[in-house]
CSV table of C-alpha atoms and ligand atoms in Angstrom, one decimal:
chain,number,residue,atom,x,y,z
A,1,MET,CA,105.3,72.3,58.3
A,2,THR,CA,104.6,75.6,60.0
A,3,LEU,CA,104.9,75.9,63.7
A,4,GLU,CA,102.5,78.2,65.4
A,5,ALA,CA,104.4,81.2,66.6
A,6,VAL,CA,103.4,81.3,70.2
A,7,PRO,CA,106.1,83.3,72.0
A,8,GLN,CA,106.7,81.9,75.4
A,9,ARG,CA,106.3,84.6,78.0
A,10,LYS,CA,108.9,85.0,80.7
A,11,ILE,CA,107.5,86.9,83.8
A,12,ALA,CA,109.9,87.3,86.7
A,13,VAL,CA,108.5,87.3,90.2
A,14,MET,CA,110.5,90.5,91.1
A,15,ILE,CA,112.8,92.9,89.2
A,16,PRO,CA,114.4,95.8,91.0
A,17,LEU,CA,113.7,99.2,89.5
A,18,LEU,CA,117.2,100.5,88.7
A,19,GLY,CA,117.8,103.4,86.3
A,20,GLU,CA,120.5,105.6,84.8
A,21,GLU,CA,120.2,107.8,87.9
A,22,GLU,CA,121.5,105.0,90.2
A,23,ALA,CA,124.4,104.3,87.8
A,24,GLN,CA,125.3,108.0,87.8
A,25,ALA,CA,125.1,108.3,91.6
A,26,ALA,CA,127.4,105.2,92.0
A,27,ALA,CA,129.8,106.6,89.4
A,28,GLU,CA,129.9,110.0,91.3
A,29,ALA,CA,130.8,108.2,94.5
A,30,VAL,CA,133.6,106.3,92.8
A,31,ARG,CA,134.9,109.5,91.2
A,32,SER,CA,134.9,111.3,94.5
A,33,GLY,CA,137.6,109.0,95.7
A,34,TRP,CA,135.7,108.1,98.9
A,35,VAL,CA,134.0,104.7,98.5
A,36,ALA,CA,133.9,103.4,102.1
A,37,GLN,CA,131.3,104.5,104.7
A,38,GLY,CA,131.4,108.3,104.5
A,39,PRO,CA,129.3,111.4,103.7
A,40,ARG,CA,126.8,109.6,101.5
A,41,VAL,CA,126.1,107.0,104.1
A,42,ALA,CA,125.4,109.8,106.6
A,43,GLN,CA,123.1,111.5,104.1
A,44,PHE,CA,121.3,108.2,103.4
A,45,GLU,CA,120.8,107.6,107.1
A,46,GLU,CA,119.3,111.0,107.6
A,47,ALA,CA,117.0,110.8,104.6
A,48,PHE,CA,115.8,107.2,105.3
A,49,ALA,CA,115.1,108.0,109.0
A,50,ALA,CA,113.1,111.1,108.0
A,51,ARG,CA,111.1,109.1,105.4
A,52,VAL,CA,110.1,106.4,107.8
A,53,GLY,CA,109.4,108.8,110.7
A,54,ALA,CA,112.3,107.6,112.9
A,55,GLY,CA,114.7,109.6,115.0
A,56,HIS,CA,117.9,108.2,113.7
A,57,GLY,CA,119.2,105.8,111.1
A,58,VAL,CA,122.3,103.6,111.4
A,59,ALA,CA,123.2,102.0,108.0
A,60,VAL,CA,124.5,98.5,108.1
A,61,SER,CA,125.6,95.8,105.6
A,62,SER,CA,122.2,94.0,105.6
A,63,CYS,CA,119.0,93.6,107.6
A,64,THR,CA,120.4,90.4,109.0
A,65,THR,CA,123.4,92.2,110.6
A,66,GLY,CA,121.0,94.9,111.6
A,67,LEU,CA,118.9,92.4,113.5
A,68,HIS,CA,122.1,91.0,115.2
A,69,LEU,CA,122.9,94.6,116.4
A,70,ALA,CA,119.3,95.1,117.5
A,71,MET,CA,119.6,92.0,119.7
A,72,LEU,CA,122.8,93.4,121.3
A,73,ALA,CA,121.2,96.8,121.7
A,74,VAL,CA,118.2,95.4,123.7
A,75,GLY,CA,120.6,93.4,125.8
A,76,VAL,CA,119.6,89.8,124.8
A,77,GLY,CA,122.0,87.0,125.6
A,78,PRO,CA,122.4,83.4,126.6
A,79,GLY,CA,119.6,82.1,128.7
A,80,ASP,CA,117.1,84.6,127.3
A,81,GLU,CA,114.2,83.7,125.0
A,82,VAL,CA,113.1,85.9,122.1
A,83,ILE,CA,109.8,85.3,120.5
A,84,VAL,CA,109.8,85.4,116.7
A,85,PRO,CA,107.4,84.2,114.0
A,86,SER,CA,108.6,81.0,112.3
A,87,PHE,CA,106.7,82.4,109.3
A,88,SER,CA,109.5,84.7,108.1
A,89,PHE,CA,112.8,84.7,106.2
A,90,ILE,CA,115.1,82.5,108.4
A,91,ALA,CA,117.4,85.5,109.3
A,92,THR,CA,114.8,86.7,111.8
A,93,ALA,CA,115.2,83.5,113.9
A,94,ASN,CA,119.0,83.3,113.3
A,95,ALA,CA,119.6,86.7,114.7
A,96,VAL,CA,118.5,85.4,118.1
A,97,ARG,CA,120.9,82.5,117.9
A,98,TYR,CA,123.8,84.9,117.0
A,99,VAL,CA,123.7,86.3,120.6
A,100,GLY,CA,123.3,82.8,122.2
A,101,ALA,CA,119.7,83.3,123.0
A,102,THR,CA,116.8,80.9,122.1
A,103,PRO,CA,114.2,81.8,119.4
A,104,VAL,CA,110.7,80.7,120.5
A,105,PHE,CA,108.3,80.4,117.5
A,106,ALA,CA,104.9,82.2,117.7
A,107,ASP,CA,102.1,81.5,115.2
A,108,VAL,CA,100.7,84.2,113.0
A,109,ASP,CA,97.3,85.6,111.9
A,110,LEU,CA,96.0,83.9,108.8
A,111,ASP,CA,94.9,87.1,107.1
A,112,THR,CA,98.0,89.2,107.7
A,113,GLY,CA,100.8,86.6,108.2
A,114,ASN,CA,101.8,88.6,111.3
A,115,VAL,CA,102.2,87.8,115.0
A,116,THR,CA,99.5,89.2,117.3
A,117,VAL,CA,99.3,89.8,121.0
A,118,GLU,CA,97.5,86.5,121.3
A,119,THR,CA,100.0,84.4,119.4
A,120,LEU,CA,102.9,86.0,121.3
A,121,ASP,CA,101.2,85.5,124.7
A,122,ALA,CA,100.6,81.9,123.9
A,123,VAL,CA,104.4,81.1,123.9
A,124,ARG,CA,105.6,83.8,126.5
A,125,THR,CA,107.5,82.5,129.5
A,126,SER,CA,109.4,84.1,132.4
A,127,ARG,CA,112.5,84.0,130.3
A,128,THR,CA,111.1,86.1,127.4
A,129,ARG,CA,113.3,89.1,127.0
A,130,ALA,CA,112.3,90.4,123.6
A,131,VAL,CA,110.1,89.9,120.6
A,132,ILE,CA,111.1,90.3,117.0
A,133,ALA,CA,107.8,91.1,115.3
A,134,VAL,CA,107.9,91.1,111.5
A,135,HIS,CA,105.9,93.3,109.1
A,136,GLN,CA,105.7,90.3,106.8
A,137,GLY,CA,105.8,90.9,103.1
A,138,GLY,CA,105.1,94.6,103.7
A,139,VAL,CA,101.8,94.0,105.6
A,140,PRO,CA,102.1,96.2,108.7
A,141,LEU,CA,101.9,94.8,112.2
A,142,ASP,CA,99.0,96.1,114.4
A,143,LEU,CA,101.5,98.1,116.4
A,144,MET,CA,99.2,99.8,119.0
A,145,PRO,CA,98.2,96.7,120.9
A,146,LEU,CA,101.6,95.1,120.4
A,147,ARG,CA,103.4,98.0,121.9
A,148,ALA,CA,101.0,98.1,124.8
A,149,ALA,CA,101.4,94.4,125.5
A,150,ALA,CA,105.2,94.5,125.2
A,151,ALA,CA,105.3,97.4,127.7
A,152,GLU,CA,103.0,95.5,130.1
A,153,TRP,CA,105.1,92.3,129.8
A,154,GLY,CA,108.4,94.2,130.2
A,155,VAL,CA,109.8,92.8,127.0
A,156,ALA,CA,111.6,94.7,124.2
A,157,LEU,CA,109.8,95.0,120.9
A,158,VAL,CA,112.1,94.8,117.9
A,159,GLU,CA,110.5,95.3,114.5
A,160,ASP,CA,111.8,93.4,111.5
A,161,ALA,CA,110.8,95.9,108.9
A,162,ALA,CA,112.9,94.3,106.1
A,163,CYS,CA,110.0,94.4,103.7
A,164,ALA,CA,108.0,97.3,105.0
A,165,ALA,CA,109.5,100.6,103.7
A,166,GLY,CA,106.5,102.8,103.0
A,167,SER,CA,103.9,100.7,104.6
A,168,THR,CA,101.7,102.5,107.1
A,169,VAL,CA,100.0,101.9,110.5
A,170,ASP,CA,97.3,104.1,111.9
A,171,GLY,CA,98.2,106.8,109.3
A,172,ARG,CA,101.9,106.8,110.2
A,173,PRO,CA,104.8,105.1,108.4
A,174,VAL,CA,106.2,101.9,109.7
A,175,GLY,CA,109.3,103.0,111.6
A,176,ALA,CA,107.5,105.9,113.4
A,177,GLY,CA,107.4,105.3,117.2
A,178,ALA,CA,109.5,102.1,116.9
A,179,THR,CA,112.0,101.4,119.8
A,180,ILE,CA,114.2,99.8,117.2
A,181,ALA,CA,113.5,98.5,113.7
A,182,ALA,CA,115.7,96.8,111.1
A,183,TRP,CA,115.3,97.2,107.3
A,184,SER,CA,116.7,95.5,104.2
A,185,PHE,CA,117.9,96.9,100.9
A,186,HIS,CA,118.3,93.5,99.2
A,187,PRO,CA,117.0,93.5,95.6
A,188,ARG,CA,113.9,91.6,96.6
A,189,LYS,CA,112.8,94.6,98.7
A,190,LEU,CA,111.4,97.9,97.3
A,191,VAL,CA,114.5,100.0,98.0
A,192,THR,CA,117.7,98.3,97.1
A,193,THR,CA,121.4,99.0,97.4
A,194,GLY,CA,122.5,95.6,96.1
A,195,GLU,CA,123.0,94.4,99.7
A,196,GLY,CA,122.5,96.7,102.6
A,197,GLY,CA,120.3,97.5,105.6
A,198,MET,CA,119.4,100.1,108.2
A,199,VAL,CA,118.6,100.1,111.9
A,200,THR,CA,116.3,103.0,113.0
A,201,VAL,CA,115.9,104.1,116.6
A,202,ASP,CA,114.6,107.0,118.6
A,203,ASP,CA,117.1,107.0,121.4
A,204,PRO,CA,120.3,108.9,120.6
A,205,GLU,CA,122.4,106.8,123.0
A,206,TRP,CA,121.4,103.6,121.3
A,207,THR,CA,122.3,105.3,118.0
A,208,THR,CA,125.8,106.0,119.3
A,209,ARG,CA,126.2,102.4,120.5
A,210,LEU,CA,124.9,100.9,117.2
A,211,LYS,CA,127.3,103.1,115.2
A,212,ARG,CA,130.1,101.8,117.4
A,213,LEU,CA,129.1,98.2,117.1
A,214,ARG,CA,128.9,98.2,113.3
A,215,GLU,CA,132.5,99.6,113.2
A,216,HIS,CA,134.6,97.3,115.4
A,217,GLY,CA,133.5,99.0,118.6
A,218,MET,CA,135.4,102.2,117.8
A,219,ASN,CA,134.6,105.3,119.7
A,220,VAL,CA,135.1,107.5,116.6
A,221,SER,CA,134.3,106.6,113.0
A,222,ALA,CA,137.0,106.1,110.4
A,223,ALA,CA,135.3,108.9,108.3
A,224,ASP,CA,135.5,111.4,111.2
A,225,ARG,CA,139.0,110.5,112.0
A,226,HIS,CA,139.9,111.1,108.3
A,227,ARG,CA,138.2,114.5,108.3
A,228,SER,CA,139.9,115.8,111.4
A,229,ALA,CA,142.8,118.2,111.0
A,230,GLN,CA,144.3,116.9,114.3
A,231,PRO,CA,145.2,113.3,114.8
A,232,ILE,CA,142.5,111.4,116.7
A,233,LEU,CA,143.5,108.3,118.5
A,234,GLU,CA,140.6,105.9,118.4
A,235,ALA,CA,139.7,103.5,121.2
A,236,TYR,CA,137.9,100.2,120.9
A,237,LEU,CA,135.3,100.2,123.7
A,238,GLU,CA,133.8,96.8,123.2
A,239,THR,CA,133.8,93.8,120.8
A,240,GLY,CA,132.3,95.2,117.6
A,241,TYR,CA,131.8,94.0,114.0
A,242,ASN,CA,132.4,95.2,110.5
A,243,TYR,CA,128.8,95.7,109.4
A,244,ARG,CA,129.4,98.9,107.5
A,245,MET,CA,127.7,100.0,104.3
A,246,THR,CA,129.8,101.7,101.5
A,247,ASP,CA,129.2,105.1,100.1
A,248,ILE,CA,128.6,103.6,96.7
A,249,GLN,CA,125.6,101.7,98.1
A,250,ALA,CA,124.4,104.8,100.0
A,251,ALA,CA,124.6,106.8,96.8
A,252,ILE,CA,122.3,104.3,95.1
A,253,GLY,CA,120.0,104.2,98.1
A,254,LEU,CA,119.5,107.9,98.0
A,255,VAL,CA,118.2,107.7,94.5
A,256,GLN,CA,116.1,104.6,95.3
A,257,LEU,CA,114.5,106.4,98.3
A,258,ASP,CA,113.3,109.1,95.9
A,259,ARG,CA,111.6,106.5,93.8
A,260,LEU,CA,109.8,104.8,96.8
A,261,ASP,CA,106.5,106.6,96.7
A,262,GLY,CA,106.1,106.0,92.9
A,263,ILE,CA,107.1,102.3,93.3
A,264,ILE,CA,104.4,101.8,96.0
A,265,ALA,CA,101.7,103.7,94.0
A,266,GLN,CA,102.4,101.4,91.0
A,267,ARG,CA,102.4,98.3,93.2
A,268,ARG,CA,99.1,99.2,94.8
A,269,GLU,CA,97.6,99.7,91.3
A,270,LEU,CA,98.8,96.3,90.2
A,271,ALA,CA,97.6,94.7,93.4
A,272,ALA,CA,94.1,96.2,92.9
A,273,ARG,CA,94.0,94.7,89.5
A,274,TYR,CA,95.0,91.3,90.8
A,275,HIS,CA,92.2,91.6,93.3
A,276,GLU,CA,89.7,92.3,90.6
A,277,LEU,CA,90.9,89.4,88.4
A,278,LEU,CA,91.1,87.0,91.3
A,279,ALA,CA,87.6,87.9,92.5
A,280,ASP,CA,86.0,85.2,90.2
A,281,VAL,CA,88.6,82.5,90.9
A,282,PRO,CA,87.1,80.5,93.7
A,283,GLY,CA,89.3,79.3,96.5
A,284,THR,CA,91.9,82.2,96.3
A,285,ARG,CA,92.5,84.7,99.1
A,286,ALA,CA,94.9,87.4,98.2
A,287,VAL,CA,96.8,89.6,100.7
A,288,ARG,CA,95.1,93.0,101.3
A,289,ASP,CA,95.4,96.1,103.5
A,290,PRO,CA,94.6,95.3,107.1
A,291,ALA,CA,91.9,97.5,108.8
A,292,TYR,CA,94.5,99.6,110.6
A,293,GLY,CA,97.0,100.3,107.8
A,294,THR,CA,98.3,99.9,104.3
A,295,THR,CA,100.8,97.5,102.8
A,296,ASN,CA,103.4,98.4,100.2
A,297,TYR,CA,102.7,95.0,98.6
A,298,GLN,CA,106.4,94.0,98.8
A,299,SER,CA,104.9,90.4,98.4
A,300,PHE,CA,101.6,89.7,96.6
A,301,TRP,CA,100.7,86.4,98.1
A,302,VAL,CA,97.6,84.3,97.4
A,303,LEU,CA,96.4,81.7,99.9
A,304,LEU,CA,94.7,78.7,98.2
A,305,ASP,CA,91.7,77.4,100.1
A,306,PRO,CA,90.7,73.7,99.9
A,307,GLU,CA,88.0,74.5,97.3
A,308,PHE,CA,90.7,75.6,94.8
A,309,GLY,CA,91.1,73.0,92.2
A,310,ALA,CA,94.8,72.2,92.7
A,311,THR,CA,97.5,72.2,95.3
A,312,ARG,CA,99.9,75.1,95.6
A,313,ASP,CA,102.8,73.1,94.1
A,314,GLU,CA,100.6,72.1,91.2
A,315,ALA,CA,99.8,75.8,90.7
A,316,LEU,CA,103.5,76.7,90.8
A,317,ALA,CA,104.3,74.0,88.3
A,318,ALA,CA,101.5,75.1,85.9
A,319,LEU,CA,102.7,78.7,86.1
A,320,ALA,CA,106.3,77.7,85.5
A,321,ALA,CA,105.2,75.7,82.5
A,322,LYS,CA,103.7,79.0,81.1
A,323,GLY,CA,106.9,81.0,81.8
A,324,VAL,CA,105.6,82.6,85.0
A,325,SER,CA,108.1,82.6,87.8
A,326,ALA,CA,105.8,82.5,90.8
A,327,ARG,CA,107.3,81.5,94.2
A,328,ARG,CA,106.2,79.4,97.1
A,329,GLY,CA,104.8,81.5,99.9
A,330,ILE,CA,106.9,82.8,102.8
A,331,MET,CA,109.0,80.1,104.4
A,332,ALA,CA,108.6,78.6,107.9
A,333,ALA,CA,111.9,78.4,109.8
A,334,HIS,CA,110.8,75.6,112.1
A,335,LEU,CA,110.4,73.3,109.1
A,336,GLU,CA,114.0,73.8,107.9
A,337,PRO,CA,117.0,71.5,108.8
A,338,ALA,CA,118.7,74.3,110.6
A,339,TYR,CA,115.9,74.1,113.2
A,340,GLU,CA,115.5,70.4,113.3
A,341,GLY,CA,114.9,69.3,116.9
A,342,HIS,CA,114.1,72.8,118.0
A,343,PRO,CA,110.9,72.7,120.0
A,344,TYR,CA,107.8,74.6,118.9
A,345,ALA,CA,104.2,74.8,119.9
A,346,ASP,CA,101.1,75.0,117.8
A,347,LEU,CA,101.9,76.7,114.5
A,348,ARG,CA,98.8,75.8,112.5
A,349,ASN,CA,98.4,79.1,110.6
A,350,THR,CA,102.1,79.2,109.8
A,351,GLU,CA,102.0,75.7,108.4
A,352,ARG,CA,98.9,76.4,106.4
A,353,LEU,CA,100.3,79.6,104.9
A,354,THR,CA,103.7,78.2,104.0
A,355,ARG,CA,102.1,75.1,102.4
A,356,ASP,CA,99.2,76.7,100.6
A,357,SER,CA,100.3,80.1,99.5
A,358,LEU,CA,102.2,81.4,96.5
A,359,ILE,CA,103.7,84.7,95.6
A,360,LEU,CA,102.7,86.2,92.2
A,361,PRO,CA,104.9,88.4,90.0
A,362,LEU,CA,104.6,92.1,91.0
A,363,HIS,CA,107.0,94.7,89.7
A,364,HIS,CA,107.2,97.7,87.4
A,365,ALA,CA,107.5,95.6,84.3
A,366,VAL,CA,104.3,93.6,84.9
A,367,THR,CA,101.6,94.6,82.5
A,368,GLU,CA,97.8,94.3,82.8
A,369,ASP,CA,98.0,91.8,80.0
A,370,ASP,CA,100.6,89.7,82.1
A,371,GLN,CA,98.2,89.8,85.0
A,372,GLN,CA,95.3,88.5,82.9
A,373,TYR,CA,97.6,85.8,81.6
A,374,ILE,CA,98.7,84.7,85.1
A,375,VAL,CA,95.2,84.7,86.5
A,376,ASP,CA,94.0,82.7,83.5
A,377,VAL,CA,96.5,80.0,84.3
A,378,LEU,CA,95.1,79.8,87.9
A,379,ARG,CA,91.5,79.9,86.6
A,380,GLY,CA,92.3,77.1,84.2
A,381,LEU,CA,93.5,74.9,87.1
A,382,ASN,CA,90.2,75.5,88.8
A,383,GLY,CA,88.4,74.0,85.8
A,384,ALA,CA,86.1,77.1,86.0
B,401,PLP,C1,114.8,89.9,103.5
B,401,PLP,C2,114.5,89.7,104.9
B,401,PLP,C3,115.5,89.7,105.9
B,401,PLP,C4,116.9,89.7,105.5
B,401,PLP,O1,117.4,90.9,104.8
B,401,PLP,P1,118.9,90.9,104.3
B,401,PLP,O2,119.1,92.4,104.0
B,401,PLP,O3,118.9,90.1,103.1
B,401,PLP,O4,119.8,90.5,105.4
B,401,PLP,C5,115.1,89.6,107.2
B,401,PLP,N1,113.8,89.5,107.6
B,401,PLP,C6,112.8,89.5,106.6
B,401,PLP,C7,111.4,89.5,107.1
B,401,PLP,C8,113.1,89.6,105.3
B,401,PLP,O5,112.1,89.6,104.4
């Protein structure tokens, strides 16, 4: 008996692009003898801030810790409300709880997955102190109206740019003109340092405070103390944290940053090809550039309309059976046990998106042939 040789494909949803250059850079940091936060972190902060058009960068251990520091920087605390999308990775909402404030969930736009002036205004109260607006999956927020509204309301606008390195709004990179933005270098994002994050700001005084908060509240960094010929006695000015990045991570980050433009160009090509292939699969709506900007396609999500021939979970199961590791769409924090009993208003678009969307594989190793294969599975479900 002969078995038909049909090799089972294995297509991952995301693979970080890491090469020999990253390995070399990490090795050089190790050989230098300085592995904690030091000159490479400083260099990475400067390069990253320059790339995203921000004044200053403060490297931290993750975007989550960066959001925590952002809450402290804007002065949010117990009794305050901070509006966040439920439609986000749960860290966005959790950062509000870290400082004893209350996250208030706003709905999102169905096309972008992002909060808008209208969805924020619908849940705004006299206790609203800040908003954490998310550039979800790399799709940029419509920043001009959001910034105008935040200024009018007197609330701080914090940007969760975890996924948005290299995305643009009105011709400028996400990060430009932000009061404060937090970024992630987790391997699911386009620039990775294993774990890691950055906070970018324009105000030099905030930069000083953020650098202090990430390093135990010290008034002088350990690296500066080490470099000084004279003994420096540090003081601890407030309760800080250990949210530092290492020089090994920063060395990798510097190489990754050089790759960013190439990574985005390739992702946009792959996304365009998905758009072409999906055009004749009824009931599918794939994420696209909004009118005011461009996405880096950190996530390529597809919303299934009722006319599609199967549910999202059926689609995921069919793809998995064919070796394709797709993922459910972005989560909704208000549906998780950690937020059970937490009040929320009308979140109809959030619930629709999280229930009916899936994320398709998109990374440097995805071939045109893979894309055809993936879309054929979806088309098959449709019975078309
Ligand atoms: C990934 C992500 C985070 C968390 O980033 P970490 O660096 O893993 O802490 C926060 N917010 C959003 C929107 C994310 O996608």
